[in-house]
Short mmCIF file of C-alpha atoms and ligand atoms in Angstrom, two decimals:
data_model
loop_
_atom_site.label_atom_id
_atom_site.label_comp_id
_atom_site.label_asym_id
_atom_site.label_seq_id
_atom_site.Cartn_x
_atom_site.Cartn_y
_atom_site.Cartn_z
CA UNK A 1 171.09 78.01 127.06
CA UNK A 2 170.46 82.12 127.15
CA UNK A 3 166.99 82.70 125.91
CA UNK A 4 167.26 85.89 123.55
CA UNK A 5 166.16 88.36 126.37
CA UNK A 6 168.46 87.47 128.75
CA UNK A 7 171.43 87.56 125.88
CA UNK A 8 170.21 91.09 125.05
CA UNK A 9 170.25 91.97 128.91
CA UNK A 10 173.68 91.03 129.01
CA UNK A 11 174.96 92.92 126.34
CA UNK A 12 172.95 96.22 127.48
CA UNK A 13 174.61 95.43 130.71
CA UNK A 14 178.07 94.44 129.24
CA UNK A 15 177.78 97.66 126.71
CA UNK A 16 176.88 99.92 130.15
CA UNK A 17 179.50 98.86 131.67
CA UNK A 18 181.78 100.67 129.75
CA UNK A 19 181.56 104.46 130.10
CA UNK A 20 181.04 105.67 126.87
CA UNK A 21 183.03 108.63 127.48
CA UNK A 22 186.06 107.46 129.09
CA UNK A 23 186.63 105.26 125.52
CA UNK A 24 187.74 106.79 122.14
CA UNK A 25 184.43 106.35 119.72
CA UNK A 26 184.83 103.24 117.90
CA UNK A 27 181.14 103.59 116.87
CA UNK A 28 182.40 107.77 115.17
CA UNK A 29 185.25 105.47 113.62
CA UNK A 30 182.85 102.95 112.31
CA UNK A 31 180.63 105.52 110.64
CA UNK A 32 183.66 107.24 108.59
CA UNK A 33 184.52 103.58 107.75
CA UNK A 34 181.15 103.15 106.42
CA UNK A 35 180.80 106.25 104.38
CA UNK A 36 184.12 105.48 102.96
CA UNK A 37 183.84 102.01 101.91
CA UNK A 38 180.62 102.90 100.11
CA UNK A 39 182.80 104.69 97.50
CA UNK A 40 183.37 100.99 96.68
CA UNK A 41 186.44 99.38 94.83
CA UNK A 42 189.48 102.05 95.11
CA UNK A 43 192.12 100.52 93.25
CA UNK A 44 194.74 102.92 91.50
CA UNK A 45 193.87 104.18 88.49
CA UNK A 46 189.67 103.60 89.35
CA UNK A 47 187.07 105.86 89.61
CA UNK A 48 186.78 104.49 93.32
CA UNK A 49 190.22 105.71 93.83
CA UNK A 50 189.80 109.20 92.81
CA UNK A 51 186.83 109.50 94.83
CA UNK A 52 188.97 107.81 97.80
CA UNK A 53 191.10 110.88 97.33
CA UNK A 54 188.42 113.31 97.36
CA UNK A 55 187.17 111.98 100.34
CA UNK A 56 190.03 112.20 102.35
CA UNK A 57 190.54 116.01 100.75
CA UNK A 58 187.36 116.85 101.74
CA UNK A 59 187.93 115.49 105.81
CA UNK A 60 190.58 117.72 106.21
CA UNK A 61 190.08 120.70 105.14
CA UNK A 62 190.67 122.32 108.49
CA UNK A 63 193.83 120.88 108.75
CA UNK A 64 197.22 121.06 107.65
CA UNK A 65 197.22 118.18 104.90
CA UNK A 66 199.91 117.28 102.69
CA UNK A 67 198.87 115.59 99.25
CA UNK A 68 202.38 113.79 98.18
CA UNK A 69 201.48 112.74 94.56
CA UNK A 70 204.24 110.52 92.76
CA UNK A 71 204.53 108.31 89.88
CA UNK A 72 204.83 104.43 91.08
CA UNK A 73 206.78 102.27 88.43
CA UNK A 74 204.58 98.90 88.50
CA UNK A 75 204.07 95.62 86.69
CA UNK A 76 201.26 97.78 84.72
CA UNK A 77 203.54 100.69 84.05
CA UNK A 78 203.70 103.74 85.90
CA UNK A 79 200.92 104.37 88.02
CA UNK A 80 200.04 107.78 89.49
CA UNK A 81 199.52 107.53 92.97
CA UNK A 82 199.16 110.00 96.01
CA UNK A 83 199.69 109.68 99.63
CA UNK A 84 198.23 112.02 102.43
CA UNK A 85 199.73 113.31 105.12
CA UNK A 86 197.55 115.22 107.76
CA UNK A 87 199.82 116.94 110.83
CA UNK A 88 198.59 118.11 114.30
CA UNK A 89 201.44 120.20 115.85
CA UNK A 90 203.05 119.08 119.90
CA UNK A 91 205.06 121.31 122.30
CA UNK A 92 207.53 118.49 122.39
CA UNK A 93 210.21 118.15 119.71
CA UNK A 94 209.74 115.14 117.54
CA UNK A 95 206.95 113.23 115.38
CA UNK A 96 204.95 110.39 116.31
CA UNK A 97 203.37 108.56 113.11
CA UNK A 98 200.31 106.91 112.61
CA UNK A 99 199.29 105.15 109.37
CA UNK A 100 197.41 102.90 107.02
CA UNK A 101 196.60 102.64 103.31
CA UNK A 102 193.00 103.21 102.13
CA UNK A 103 193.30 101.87 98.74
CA UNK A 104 192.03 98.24 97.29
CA UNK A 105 194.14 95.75 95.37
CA UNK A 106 194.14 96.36 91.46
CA UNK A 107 194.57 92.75 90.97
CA UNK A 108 191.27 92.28 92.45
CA UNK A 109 189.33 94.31 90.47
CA UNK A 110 187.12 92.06 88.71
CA UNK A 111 185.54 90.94 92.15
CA UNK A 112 183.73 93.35 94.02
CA UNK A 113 186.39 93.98 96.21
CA UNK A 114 185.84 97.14 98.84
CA UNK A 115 188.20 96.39 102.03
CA UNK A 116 185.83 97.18 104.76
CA UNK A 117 188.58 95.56 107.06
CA UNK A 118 191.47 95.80 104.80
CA UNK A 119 191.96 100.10 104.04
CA UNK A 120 188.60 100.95 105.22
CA UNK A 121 188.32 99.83 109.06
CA UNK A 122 191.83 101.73 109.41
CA UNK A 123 191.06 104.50 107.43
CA UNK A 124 187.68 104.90 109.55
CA UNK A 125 190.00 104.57 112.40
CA UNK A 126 192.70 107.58 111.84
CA UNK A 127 189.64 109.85 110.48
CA UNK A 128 187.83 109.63 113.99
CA UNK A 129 191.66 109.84 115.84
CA UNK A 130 191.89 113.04 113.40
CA UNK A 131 188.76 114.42 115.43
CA UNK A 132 190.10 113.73 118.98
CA UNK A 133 193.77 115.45 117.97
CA UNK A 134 191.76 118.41 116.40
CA UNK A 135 189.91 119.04 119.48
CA UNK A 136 193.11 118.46 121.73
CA UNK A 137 194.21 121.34 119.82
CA UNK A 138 191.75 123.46 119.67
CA UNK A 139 191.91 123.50 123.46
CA UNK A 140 195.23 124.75 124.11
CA UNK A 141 194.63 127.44 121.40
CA UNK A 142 195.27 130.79 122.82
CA UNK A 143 195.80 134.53 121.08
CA UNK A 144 199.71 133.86 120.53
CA UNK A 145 199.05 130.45 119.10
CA UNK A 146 196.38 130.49 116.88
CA UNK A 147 196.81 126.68 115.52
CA UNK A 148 196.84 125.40 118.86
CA UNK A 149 199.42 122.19 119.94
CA UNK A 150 199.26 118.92 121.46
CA UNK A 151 200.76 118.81 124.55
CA UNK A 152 203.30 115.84 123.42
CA UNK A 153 205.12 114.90 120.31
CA UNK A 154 203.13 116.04 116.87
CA UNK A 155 201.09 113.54 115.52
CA UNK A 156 201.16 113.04 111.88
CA UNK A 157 198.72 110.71 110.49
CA UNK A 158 199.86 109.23 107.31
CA UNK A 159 196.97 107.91 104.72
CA UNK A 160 199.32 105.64 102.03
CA UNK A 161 198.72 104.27 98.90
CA UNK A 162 199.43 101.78 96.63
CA UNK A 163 200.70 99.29 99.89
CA UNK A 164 198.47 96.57 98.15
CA UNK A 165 200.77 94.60 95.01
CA UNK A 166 199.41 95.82 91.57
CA UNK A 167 199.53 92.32 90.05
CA UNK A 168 201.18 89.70 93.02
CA UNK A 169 203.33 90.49 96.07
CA UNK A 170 206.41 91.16 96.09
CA UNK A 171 209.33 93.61 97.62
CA UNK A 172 209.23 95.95 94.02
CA UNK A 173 205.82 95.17 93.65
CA UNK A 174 204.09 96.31 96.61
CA UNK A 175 204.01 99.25 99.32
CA UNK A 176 204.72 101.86 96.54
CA UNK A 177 203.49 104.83 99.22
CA UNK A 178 205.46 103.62 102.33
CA UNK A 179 208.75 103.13 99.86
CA UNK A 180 208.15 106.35 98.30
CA UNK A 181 207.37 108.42 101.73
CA UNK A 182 210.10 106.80 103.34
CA UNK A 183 212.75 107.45 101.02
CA UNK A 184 212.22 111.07 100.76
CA UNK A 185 211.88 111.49 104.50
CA UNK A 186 215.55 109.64 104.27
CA UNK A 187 216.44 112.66 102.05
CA UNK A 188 215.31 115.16 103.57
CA UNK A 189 215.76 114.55 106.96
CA UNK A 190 212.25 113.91 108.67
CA UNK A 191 212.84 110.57 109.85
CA UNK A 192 215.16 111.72 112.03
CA UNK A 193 212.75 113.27 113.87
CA UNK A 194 210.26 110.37 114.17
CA UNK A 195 210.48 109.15 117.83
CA UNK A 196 207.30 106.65 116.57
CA UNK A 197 206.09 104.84 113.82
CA UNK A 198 202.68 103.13 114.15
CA UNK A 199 200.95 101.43 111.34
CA UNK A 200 197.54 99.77 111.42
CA UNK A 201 196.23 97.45 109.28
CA UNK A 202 192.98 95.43 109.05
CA UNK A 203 192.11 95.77 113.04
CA UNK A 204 188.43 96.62 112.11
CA UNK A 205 187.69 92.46 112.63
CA UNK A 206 184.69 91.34 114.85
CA UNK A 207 187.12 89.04 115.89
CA UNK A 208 190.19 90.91 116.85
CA UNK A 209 193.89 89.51 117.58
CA UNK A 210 196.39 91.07 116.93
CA UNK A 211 199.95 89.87 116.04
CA UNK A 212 203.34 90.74 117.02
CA UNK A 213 205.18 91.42 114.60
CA UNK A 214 208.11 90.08 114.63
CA UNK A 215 210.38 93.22 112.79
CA UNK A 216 208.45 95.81 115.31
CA UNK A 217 210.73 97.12 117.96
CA UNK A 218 210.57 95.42 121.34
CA UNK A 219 209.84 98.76 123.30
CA UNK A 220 206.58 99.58 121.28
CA UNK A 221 205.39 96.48 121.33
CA UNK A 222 206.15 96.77 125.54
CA UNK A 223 204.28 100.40 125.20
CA UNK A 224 201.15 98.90 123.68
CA UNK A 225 200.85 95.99 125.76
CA UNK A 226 201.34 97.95 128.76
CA UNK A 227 198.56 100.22 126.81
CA UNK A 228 195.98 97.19 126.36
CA UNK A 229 196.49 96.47 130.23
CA UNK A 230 195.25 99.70 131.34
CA UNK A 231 191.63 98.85 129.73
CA UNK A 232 191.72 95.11 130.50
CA UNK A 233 192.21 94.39 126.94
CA UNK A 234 195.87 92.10 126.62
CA UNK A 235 193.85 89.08 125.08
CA UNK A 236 193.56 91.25 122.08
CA UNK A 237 197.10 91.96 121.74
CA UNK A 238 200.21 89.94 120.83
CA UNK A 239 198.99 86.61 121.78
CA UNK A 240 200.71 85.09 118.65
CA UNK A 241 203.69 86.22 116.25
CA UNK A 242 204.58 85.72 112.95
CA UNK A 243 206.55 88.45 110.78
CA UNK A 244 204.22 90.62 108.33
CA UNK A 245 205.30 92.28 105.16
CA UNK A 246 203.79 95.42 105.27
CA UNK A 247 204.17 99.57 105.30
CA UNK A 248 206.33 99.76 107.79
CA UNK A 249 209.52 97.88 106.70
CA UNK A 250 210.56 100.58 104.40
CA UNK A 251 210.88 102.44 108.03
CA UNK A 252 212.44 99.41 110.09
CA UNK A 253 214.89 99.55 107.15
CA UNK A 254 215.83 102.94 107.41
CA UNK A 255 216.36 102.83 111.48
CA UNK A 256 212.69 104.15 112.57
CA UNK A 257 211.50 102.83 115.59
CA UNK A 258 208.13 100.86 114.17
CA UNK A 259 205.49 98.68 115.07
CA UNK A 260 202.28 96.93 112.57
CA UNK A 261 199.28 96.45 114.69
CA UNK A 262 197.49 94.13 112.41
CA UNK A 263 195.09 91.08 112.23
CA UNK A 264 196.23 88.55 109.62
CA UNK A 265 193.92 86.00 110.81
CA UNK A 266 190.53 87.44 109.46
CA UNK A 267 187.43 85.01 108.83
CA UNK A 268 187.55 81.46 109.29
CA UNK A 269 191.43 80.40 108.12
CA UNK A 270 191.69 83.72 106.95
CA UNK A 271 188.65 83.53 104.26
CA UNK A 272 187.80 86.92 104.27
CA UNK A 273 190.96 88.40 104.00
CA UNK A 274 191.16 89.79 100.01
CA UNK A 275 188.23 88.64 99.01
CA UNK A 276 184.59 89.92 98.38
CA UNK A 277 183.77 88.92 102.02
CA UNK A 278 185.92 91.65 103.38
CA UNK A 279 182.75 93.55 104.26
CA UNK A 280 181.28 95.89 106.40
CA UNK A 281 179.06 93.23 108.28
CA UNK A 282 182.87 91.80 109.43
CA UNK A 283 183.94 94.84 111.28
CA UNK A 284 182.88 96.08 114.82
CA UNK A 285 183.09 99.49 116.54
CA UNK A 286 183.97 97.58 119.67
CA UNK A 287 187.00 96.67 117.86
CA UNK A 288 187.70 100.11 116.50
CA UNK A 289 187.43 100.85 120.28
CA UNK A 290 190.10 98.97 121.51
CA UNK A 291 192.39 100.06 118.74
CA UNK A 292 191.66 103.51 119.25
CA UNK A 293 191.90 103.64 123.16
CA UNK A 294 195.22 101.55 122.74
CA UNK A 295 196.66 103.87 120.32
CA UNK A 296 196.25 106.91 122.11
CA UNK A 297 197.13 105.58 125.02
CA UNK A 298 200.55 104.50 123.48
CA UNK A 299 200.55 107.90 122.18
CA UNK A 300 200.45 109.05 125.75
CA UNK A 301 202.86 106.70 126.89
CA UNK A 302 205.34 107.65 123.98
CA UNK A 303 204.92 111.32 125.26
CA UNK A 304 206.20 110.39 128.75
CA UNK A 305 209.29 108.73 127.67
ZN1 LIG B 1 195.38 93.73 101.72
#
């Protein structure tokens, strides 16, 4: 047996062995995650919820942020709700998406129910992606270009609501955001122009493992895995699949090429997963690592296509 010095040794040593500045900061990502899920409970129509909004507001300022407020028809009646959409502009022609919800379930509100994992690890996990876009272009700003681009495909990071059911799951009562977003983009064109959808959902687990998804298409599935390689991380990835209801079907349904990266198998049989347990002491900035070197190496890997 390790005595307790020798187990801290190795983790210094396993923790050094990693370059901090060759990975995407999963600790940055953590810290958002935590400021965020101390709002609390953020189900629509809460205080929490409002606040949620603010917070996001507030994050990107600097940016070019969308606020796409509808009215969701629910079990409860209608429901105001309001997705975000935050873009970063490429020299390439076409979108890549990335996205997650960052509300809570209404149906849970009589627990003390804050989704450190589920909405808040995610959320925690675009905001510190938002930073590492936002510098990439801020370097390539010159006189001409004042905004600055990424060298690739834009990068829209999409913040939805309302993906949790208001009162129990089911295709009209569920994903109100993703449905919503995805039917106007059907009207007005956009998702023609989406080489890429990526959604993430609850990957902030100590214990990460990560589906495949059975409805995600083949080649970004092949993308990511070929991702995870680069950084030694394919146990983490795809070692089971099972399909998962989730944000992106109202894509897959409309033609978008789309993967969910997400951990259904959270806690021991899955007993943290929407519950009070879902807290912060669940989630890891090692994990947030992984997710965010993967994804932005599949962004990379997109771009080269
Ligand atoms: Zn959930």
């Amino acid at each position: 047996m390790l005595d307790k010095c020798v187990a801290a040794a190795l983790l210094l040593f396993a923790a050094q062995a990693l370059p901090a500045q060759q990975h995407f900061d999963g600790a940055k990502a953590l810290a958002y995650t935590q400021q965020f899920v101390a709002i609390g409970p953020r189900w629509p129509t809460s205080p929490g919820h409002t606040q949620a909004e603010a917070f996001l507001r507030n994050q990107f300022q600097r940016d070019q942020v969308e606020e796409d407020a509808f009215t969701a028809n629910t079990p409860i009646g209608p429901v105001a709700m309001r997705n975000f959409i935050v873009r970063f502009p490429g020299k390439k022609d076409g979108v890549i998406v990335l996205a997650s919800h960052y509300e809570t379930n209404y149906w849970l509100r009589n627990i003390n129910f804050v989704g450190a994992n589920d909405g808040g690890s995610t959320t925690g996990l675009l905001l510190a992606i938002a930073d590492q876009l936002r510098a990439e272009t801020a370097h390539s700003k010159t006189g001409k270009d004042k905004m600055g681009k990424l060298e690739g495909y834009s990068v829209w990071l999409v913040f939805f609501d309302g993906e949790e059911a208001i009162q129990s799951w089911s295709a009209s009562d569920s994903t109100y955001g993703s449905r919503h977003l995805a039917a106007k983009w059907g009207r007005d064109g956009t998702l023609g122009r989406i080489k890429a959808f990526i959604l993430a959902d609850m990957i902030g687990d100590k214990s990460l493992d990560i589906q495949r998804e059975t409805r995600s298409a083949d080649w970004l599935v092949a993308l990511m895995t070929q991702a995870a390689k680069k950084f030694g991380y394919d146990r983490f990835f795809f070692q089971t699949e099972s399909p998962v209801d989730d944000d992106h079907l109202p894509f897959v349904e409309r033609g978008v090429a789309s993967i969910d990266v997400i951990d259904l198998d959270y806690g021991p049989n899955n007993s943290f997963h929407h519950t009070a347990q879902d807290t912060m002491d669940k989630i890891s900035a090692r994990s947030l690592t992984i997710d965010g070197d993967v994804f932005l190496e599949t962004i990379r890997l997109i771009d080269l296509r």
